[in-house]
Coordinates of C-alpha atoms in Angstrom, one line a residue:
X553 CA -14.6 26.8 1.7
X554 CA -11.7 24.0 2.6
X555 CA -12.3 21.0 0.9
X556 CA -12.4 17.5 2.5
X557 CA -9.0 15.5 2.1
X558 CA -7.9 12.4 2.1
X559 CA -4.5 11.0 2.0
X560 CA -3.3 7.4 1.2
X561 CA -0.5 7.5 3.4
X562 CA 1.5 4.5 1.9
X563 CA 4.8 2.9 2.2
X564 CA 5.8 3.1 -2.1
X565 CA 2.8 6.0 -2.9
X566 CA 0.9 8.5 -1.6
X567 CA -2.3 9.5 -3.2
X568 CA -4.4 12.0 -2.5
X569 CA -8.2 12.2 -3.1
X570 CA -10.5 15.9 -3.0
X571 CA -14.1 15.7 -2.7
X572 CA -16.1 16.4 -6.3
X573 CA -12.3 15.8 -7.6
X574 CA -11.1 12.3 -7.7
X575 CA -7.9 11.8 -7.0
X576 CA -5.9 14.8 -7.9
X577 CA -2.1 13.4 -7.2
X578 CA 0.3 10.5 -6.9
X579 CA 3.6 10.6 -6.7
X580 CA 6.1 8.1 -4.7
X581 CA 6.8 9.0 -1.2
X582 CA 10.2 9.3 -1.2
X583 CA 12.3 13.1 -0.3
X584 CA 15.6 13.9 -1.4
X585 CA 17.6 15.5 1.8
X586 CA 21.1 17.2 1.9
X587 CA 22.7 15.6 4.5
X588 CA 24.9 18.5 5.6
X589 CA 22.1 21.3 6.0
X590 CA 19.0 19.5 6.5
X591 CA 17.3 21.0 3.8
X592 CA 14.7 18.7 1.7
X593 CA 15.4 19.5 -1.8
X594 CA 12.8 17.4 -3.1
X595 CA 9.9 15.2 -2.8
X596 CA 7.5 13.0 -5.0
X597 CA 8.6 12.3 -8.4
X598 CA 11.9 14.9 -8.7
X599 CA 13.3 12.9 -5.7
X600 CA 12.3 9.7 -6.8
X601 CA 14.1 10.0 -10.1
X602 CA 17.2 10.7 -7.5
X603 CA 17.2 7.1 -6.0
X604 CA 21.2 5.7 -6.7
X605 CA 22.4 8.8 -8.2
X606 CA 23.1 11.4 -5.4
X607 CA 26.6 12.4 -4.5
X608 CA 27.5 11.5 -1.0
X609 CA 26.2 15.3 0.7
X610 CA 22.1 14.0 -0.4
X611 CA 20.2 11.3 0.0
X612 CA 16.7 10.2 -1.5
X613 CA 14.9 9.1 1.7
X614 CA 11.7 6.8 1.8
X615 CA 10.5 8.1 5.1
X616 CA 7.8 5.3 5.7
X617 CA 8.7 1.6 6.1
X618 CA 5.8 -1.3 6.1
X619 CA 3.6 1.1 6.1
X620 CA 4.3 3.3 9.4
X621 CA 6.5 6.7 9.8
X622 CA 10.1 6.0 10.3
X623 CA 11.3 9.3 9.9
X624 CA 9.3 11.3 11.7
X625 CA 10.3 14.8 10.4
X626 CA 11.0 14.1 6.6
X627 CA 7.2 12.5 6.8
X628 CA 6.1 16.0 8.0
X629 CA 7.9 17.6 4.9
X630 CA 6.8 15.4 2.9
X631 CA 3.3 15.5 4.1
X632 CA 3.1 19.2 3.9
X633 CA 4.5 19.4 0.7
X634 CA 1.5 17.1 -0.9
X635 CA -1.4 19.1 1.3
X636 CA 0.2 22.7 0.1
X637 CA 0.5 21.1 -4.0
X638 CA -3.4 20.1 -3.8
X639 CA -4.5 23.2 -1.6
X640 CA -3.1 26.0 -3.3
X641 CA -6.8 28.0 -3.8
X642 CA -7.6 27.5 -0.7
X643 CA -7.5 29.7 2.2
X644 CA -8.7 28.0 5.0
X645 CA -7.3 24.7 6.2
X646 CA -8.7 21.3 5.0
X647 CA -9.8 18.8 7.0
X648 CA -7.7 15.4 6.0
X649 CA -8.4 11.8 6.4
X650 CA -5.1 10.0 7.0
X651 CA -5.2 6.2 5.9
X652 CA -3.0 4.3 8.4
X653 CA -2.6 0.4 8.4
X654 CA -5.0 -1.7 11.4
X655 CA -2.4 -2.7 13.1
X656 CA -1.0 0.8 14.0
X657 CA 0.3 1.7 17.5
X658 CA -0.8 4.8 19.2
X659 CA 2.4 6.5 19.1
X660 CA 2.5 5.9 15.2
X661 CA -1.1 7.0 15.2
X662 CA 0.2 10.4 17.1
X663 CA 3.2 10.6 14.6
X664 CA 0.6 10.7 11.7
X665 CA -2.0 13.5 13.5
X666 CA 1.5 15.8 14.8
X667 CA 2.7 15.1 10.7
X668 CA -0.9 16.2 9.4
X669 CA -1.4 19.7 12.0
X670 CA 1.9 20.9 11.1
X671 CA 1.5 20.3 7.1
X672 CA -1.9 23.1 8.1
X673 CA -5.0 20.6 8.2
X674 CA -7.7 22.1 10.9
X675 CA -9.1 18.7 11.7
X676 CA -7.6 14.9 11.9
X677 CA -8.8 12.1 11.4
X678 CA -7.5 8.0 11.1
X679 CA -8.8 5.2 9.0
X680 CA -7.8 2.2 8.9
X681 CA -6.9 0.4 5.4
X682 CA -10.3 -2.1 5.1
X683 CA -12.9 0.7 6.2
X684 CA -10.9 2.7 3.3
X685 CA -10.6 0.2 1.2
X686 CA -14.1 -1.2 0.9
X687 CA -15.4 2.1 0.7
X688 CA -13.3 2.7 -2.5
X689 CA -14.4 -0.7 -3.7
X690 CA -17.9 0.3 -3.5
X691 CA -19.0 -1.7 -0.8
X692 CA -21.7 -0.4 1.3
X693 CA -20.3 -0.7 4.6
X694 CA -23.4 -0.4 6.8
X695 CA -25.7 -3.2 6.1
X696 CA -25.3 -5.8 8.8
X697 CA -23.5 -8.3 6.3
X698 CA -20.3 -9.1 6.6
X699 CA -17.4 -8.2 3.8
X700 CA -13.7 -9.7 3.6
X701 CA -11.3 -6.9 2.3
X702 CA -7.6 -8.4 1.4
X703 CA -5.7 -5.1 0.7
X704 CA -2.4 -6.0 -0.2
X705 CA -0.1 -2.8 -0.1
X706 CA 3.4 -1.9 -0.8
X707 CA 4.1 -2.4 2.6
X708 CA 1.3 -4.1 4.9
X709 CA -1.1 -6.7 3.6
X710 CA -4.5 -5.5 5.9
X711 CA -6.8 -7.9 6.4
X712 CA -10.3 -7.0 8.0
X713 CA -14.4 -8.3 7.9
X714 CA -16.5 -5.6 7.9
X715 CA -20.0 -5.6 9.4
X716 CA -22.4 -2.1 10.4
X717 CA -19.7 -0.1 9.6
X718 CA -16.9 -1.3 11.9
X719 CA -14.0 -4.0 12.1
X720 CA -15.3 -7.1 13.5
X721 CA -12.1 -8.9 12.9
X722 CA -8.3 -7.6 11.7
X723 CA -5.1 -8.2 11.2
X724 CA -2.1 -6.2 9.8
X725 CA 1.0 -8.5 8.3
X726 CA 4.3 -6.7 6.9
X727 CA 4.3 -8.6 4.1
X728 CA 3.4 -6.7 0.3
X729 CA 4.5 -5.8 -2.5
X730 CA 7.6 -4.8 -1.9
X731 CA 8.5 -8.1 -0.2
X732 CA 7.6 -9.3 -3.4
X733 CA 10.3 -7.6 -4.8
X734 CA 12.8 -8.5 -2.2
X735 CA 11.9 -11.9 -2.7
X736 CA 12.6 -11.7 -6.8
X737 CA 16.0 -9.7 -6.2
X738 CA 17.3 -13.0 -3.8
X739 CA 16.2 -15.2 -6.1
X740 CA 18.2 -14.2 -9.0
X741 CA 20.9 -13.6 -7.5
X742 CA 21.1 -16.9 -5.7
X743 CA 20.1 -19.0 -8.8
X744 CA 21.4 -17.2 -11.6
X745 CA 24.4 -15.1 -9.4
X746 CA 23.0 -12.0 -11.1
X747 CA 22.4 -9.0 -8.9
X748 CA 19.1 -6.4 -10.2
X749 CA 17.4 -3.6 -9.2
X750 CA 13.9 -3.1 -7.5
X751 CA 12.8 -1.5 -10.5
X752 CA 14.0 -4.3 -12.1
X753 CA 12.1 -6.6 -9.9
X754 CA 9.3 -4.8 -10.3
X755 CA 9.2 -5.0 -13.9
X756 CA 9.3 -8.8 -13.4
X757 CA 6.5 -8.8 -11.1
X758 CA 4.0 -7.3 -13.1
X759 CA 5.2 -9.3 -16.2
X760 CA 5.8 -12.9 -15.0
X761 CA 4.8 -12.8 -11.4
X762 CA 2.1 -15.0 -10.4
X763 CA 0.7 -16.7 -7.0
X764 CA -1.1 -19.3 -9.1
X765 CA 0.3 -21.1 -12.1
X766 CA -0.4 -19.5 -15.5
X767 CA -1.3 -21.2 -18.6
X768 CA 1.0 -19.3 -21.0
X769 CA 4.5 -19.8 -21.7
X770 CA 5.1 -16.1 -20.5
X771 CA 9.0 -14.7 -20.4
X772 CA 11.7 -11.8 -19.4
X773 CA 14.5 -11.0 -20.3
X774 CA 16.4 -8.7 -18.0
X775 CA 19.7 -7.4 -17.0
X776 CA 22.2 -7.1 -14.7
X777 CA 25.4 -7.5 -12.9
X778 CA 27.2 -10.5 -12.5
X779 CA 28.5 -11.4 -9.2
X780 CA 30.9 -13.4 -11.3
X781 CA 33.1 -10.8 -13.1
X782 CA 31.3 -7.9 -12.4
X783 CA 29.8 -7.7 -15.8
X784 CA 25.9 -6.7 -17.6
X785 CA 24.7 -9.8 -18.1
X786 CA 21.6 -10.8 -20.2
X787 CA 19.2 -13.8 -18.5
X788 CA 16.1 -15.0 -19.1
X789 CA 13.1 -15.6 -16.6
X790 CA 10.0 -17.5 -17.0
X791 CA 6.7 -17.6 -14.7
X792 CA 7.4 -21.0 -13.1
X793 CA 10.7 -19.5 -11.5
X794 CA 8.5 -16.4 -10.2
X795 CA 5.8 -18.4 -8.8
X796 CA 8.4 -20.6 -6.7
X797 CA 9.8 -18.0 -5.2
X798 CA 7.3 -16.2 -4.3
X799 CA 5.5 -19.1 -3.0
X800 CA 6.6 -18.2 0.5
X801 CA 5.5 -14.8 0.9
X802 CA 2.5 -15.0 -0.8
X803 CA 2.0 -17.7 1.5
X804 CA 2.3 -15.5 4.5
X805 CA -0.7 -13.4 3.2
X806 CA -3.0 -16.6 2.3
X807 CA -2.2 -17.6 6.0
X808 CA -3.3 -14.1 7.5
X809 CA -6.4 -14.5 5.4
X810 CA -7.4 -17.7 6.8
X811 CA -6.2 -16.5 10.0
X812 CA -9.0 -13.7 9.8
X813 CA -11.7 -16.1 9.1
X814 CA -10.8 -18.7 11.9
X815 CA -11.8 -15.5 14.1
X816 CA -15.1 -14.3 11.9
X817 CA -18.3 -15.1 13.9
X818 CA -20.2 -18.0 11.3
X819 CA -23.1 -15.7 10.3
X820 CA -20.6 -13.4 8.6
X821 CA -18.1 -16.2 7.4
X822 CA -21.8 -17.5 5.6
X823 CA -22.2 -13.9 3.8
X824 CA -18.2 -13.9 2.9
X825 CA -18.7 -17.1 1.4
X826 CA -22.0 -15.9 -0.3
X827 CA -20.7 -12.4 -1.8
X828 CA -16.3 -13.5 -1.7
X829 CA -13.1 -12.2 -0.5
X830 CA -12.7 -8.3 -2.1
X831 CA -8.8 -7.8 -3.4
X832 CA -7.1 -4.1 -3.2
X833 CA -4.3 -2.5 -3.5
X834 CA -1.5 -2.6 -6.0
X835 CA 0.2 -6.2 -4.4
X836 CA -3.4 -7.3 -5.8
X837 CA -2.5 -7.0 -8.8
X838 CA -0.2 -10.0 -8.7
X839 CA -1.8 -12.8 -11.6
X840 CA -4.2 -15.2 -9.9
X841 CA -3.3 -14.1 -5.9
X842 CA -7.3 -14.3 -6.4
X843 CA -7.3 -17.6 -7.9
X844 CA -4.5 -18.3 -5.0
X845 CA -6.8 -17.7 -2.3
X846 CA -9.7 -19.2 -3.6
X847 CA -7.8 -21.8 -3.6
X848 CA -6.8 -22.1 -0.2
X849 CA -10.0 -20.8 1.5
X850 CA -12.5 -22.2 -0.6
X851 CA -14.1 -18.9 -1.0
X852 CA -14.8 -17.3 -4.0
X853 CA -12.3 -13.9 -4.1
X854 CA -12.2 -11.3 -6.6
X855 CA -10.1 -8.0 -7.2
X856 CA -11.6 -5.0 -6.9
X857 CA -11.9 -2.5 -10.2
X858 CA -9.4 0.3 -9.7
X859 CA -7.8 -1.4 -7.2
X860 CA -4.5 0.8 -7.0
X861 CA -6.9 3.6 -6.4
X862 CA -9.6 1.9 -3.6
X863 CA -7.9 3.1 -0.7
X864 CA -7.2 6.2 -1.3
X865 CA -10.7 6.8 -2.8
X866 CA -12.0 5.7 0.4
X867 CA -10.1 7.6 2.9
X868 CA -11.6 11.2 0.5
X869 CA -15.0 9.2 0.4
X870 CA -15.2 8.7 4.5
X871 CA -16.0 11.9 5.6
X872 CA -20.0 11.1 4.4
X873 CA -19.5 8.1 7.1
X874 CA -18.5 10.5 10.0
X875 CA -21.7 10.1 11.6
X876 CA -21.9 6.3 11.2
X877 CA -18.4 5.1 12.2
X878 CA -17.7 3.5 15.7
X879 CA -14.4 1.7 15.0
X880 CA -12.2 2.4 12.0
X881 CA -12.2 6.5 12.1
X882 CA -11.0 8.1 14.9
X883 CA -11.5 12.1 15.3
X884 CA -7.9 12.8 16.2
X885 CA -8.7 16.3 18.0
X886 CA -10.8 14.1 20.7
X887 CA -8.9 10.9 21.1
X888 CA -5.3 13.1 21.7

């Protein structure tokens, strides 16, 4: 028998969750592509580690951007690649739960299902990030009580309240972790005239990054290129010159939040209030984004364990919901 899959479709990383498995791979969704035949000559990993060093006849493609397909047929190869790795026992089709951000349009929806079919699933369906993510977070999603999820992607931030198993309120922002990034890389280079890498940013991130300001005397040293002389060059960052610049981004999210519970009927706003705002996703991960927003909504917020992992653990997890969803998860062989 076909196991049930489910995909976390996502702009940096795609995961993919079996039932009775756990999640059984992640790799970066990025494919390597020779530009003269066509071909796809990598994905996951091997093409990631491609990513500014191809000669000029192949290029490392990340074929999702904010979180929706932008290249339509590298997606399917991609996507087929992934389902073939995990399914390579089985002999009849799986059917696969496709994570897709709230705000999604239905031709991005149909771009997703046409991607999924042709990489062999039998049977389609969507989710949208806060049903997945508060499923992966352990949240029982049917009581009549309602639950803020916050997941903050690589390329969406999806904010939803959840109440009997549907999306009372949503909203999708482009603006995650990899803004994050972008915001870092500016930053040095117009205050320090030093040009790095989004690895690089990355790295900063995760070690000085904040949304709140920390209590340590936390620093990073990092290199790069001088837009000087054209020359490495050494500097040194410290938290307070993070949290400034990412101020304004992280801003953007705390405003989508609030935005979210300006719309939340009162009754659920009291048992938000009561149990607090749930964090996913890896832009989560950020120090004190759930100090940040406890600050600004006077809610209580929290991240949720594993919270890389929630969405994707969800979107595996949904299928037992099938039966109970009316918004959220959308049988894709009836709605197209």
């Amino acid at each position: 028998m076909a196991s049930d899959i489910g995909i976390d479709l996502g702009t940096t990383k795609v995961m993919v969750y079996i039932d009775n498995q756990g999640i059984v791979l992640t790799e970066p969704s990025v494919v390597a592509v020779n530009t003269r035949s066509g071909d796809v000559l990598a994905v996951g990993e091997e093409a990631f580690k491609m990513i500014g060093r191809t000669p000029d006849n192949i290029r490392a493609i990340q074929p999702l951007k904010d979180g929706v397909i932008s290249d339509y047929e590298v997606t399917e190869q991609m996507i087929k690649y992934f389902v073939r790795k995990v399914c390579k026992k089985s002999l009849l089709k799986p059917r696969v739960a496709v994570c897709v951000p709230s705000g999604i349009t239905g031709v991005e929806s149909r771009a997703v299902i046409d991607a999924a079919v042709m990489a062999g699933a039998r049977k389609v369906f969507l989710i949208e990030e806060p049903i997945a993510a508060a499923i992966g977070a352990g949240i029982d999603i049917t009581k009549p009580s309602g639950t803020m999820i916050v997941d903050v992607g690589g390329g969406t931030a999806d904010i939803g309240v959840i109440s009997l198993s549907g999306i009372v309120v949503k909203t999708s922002i482009k603006m995650a972790g990899n803004k994050f990034d972008q915001a870092i890389i500016r930053y040095v280079k117009n205050a320090h005239n030093i040009l790095i890498g989004e690895k690089t940013a990355q790295i900063v991130k995760e070690t000085v990054g904040c949304a709140y300001p920390r209590d340590d005397d936390t620093t990073i040293e990092v290199k790069g290129r001088s837009l000087l002389n054209g020359l490495p060059q050494k500097i040194t960052l410290t938290w307070q010159e993070i949290y400034e610049c990412l101020k304004e981004p992280v801003g953007e999210v705390v405003d989508g939040v609030k935005l979210v519970l300006e719309k939340t009927p009162p009754e659920l706003v009291g048992d938000i209030s009561e149990k607090g705002i749930v964090l996913t996703g890896g832009g989560s991960l950020l120090w004190g984004f759930d100090k940040c927003i406890a600050h600004h909504t006077k809610i209580g917020a929290w991240v949720a364990e594993n919270a890389r992992e929630c969405v994707a653990i969800g979107t595996g997890k949904s299928f037992q919901y099938i039966g109970e969803f009316f918004e959220g998860f959308v049988d894709a062989s009836q709605q197209f």
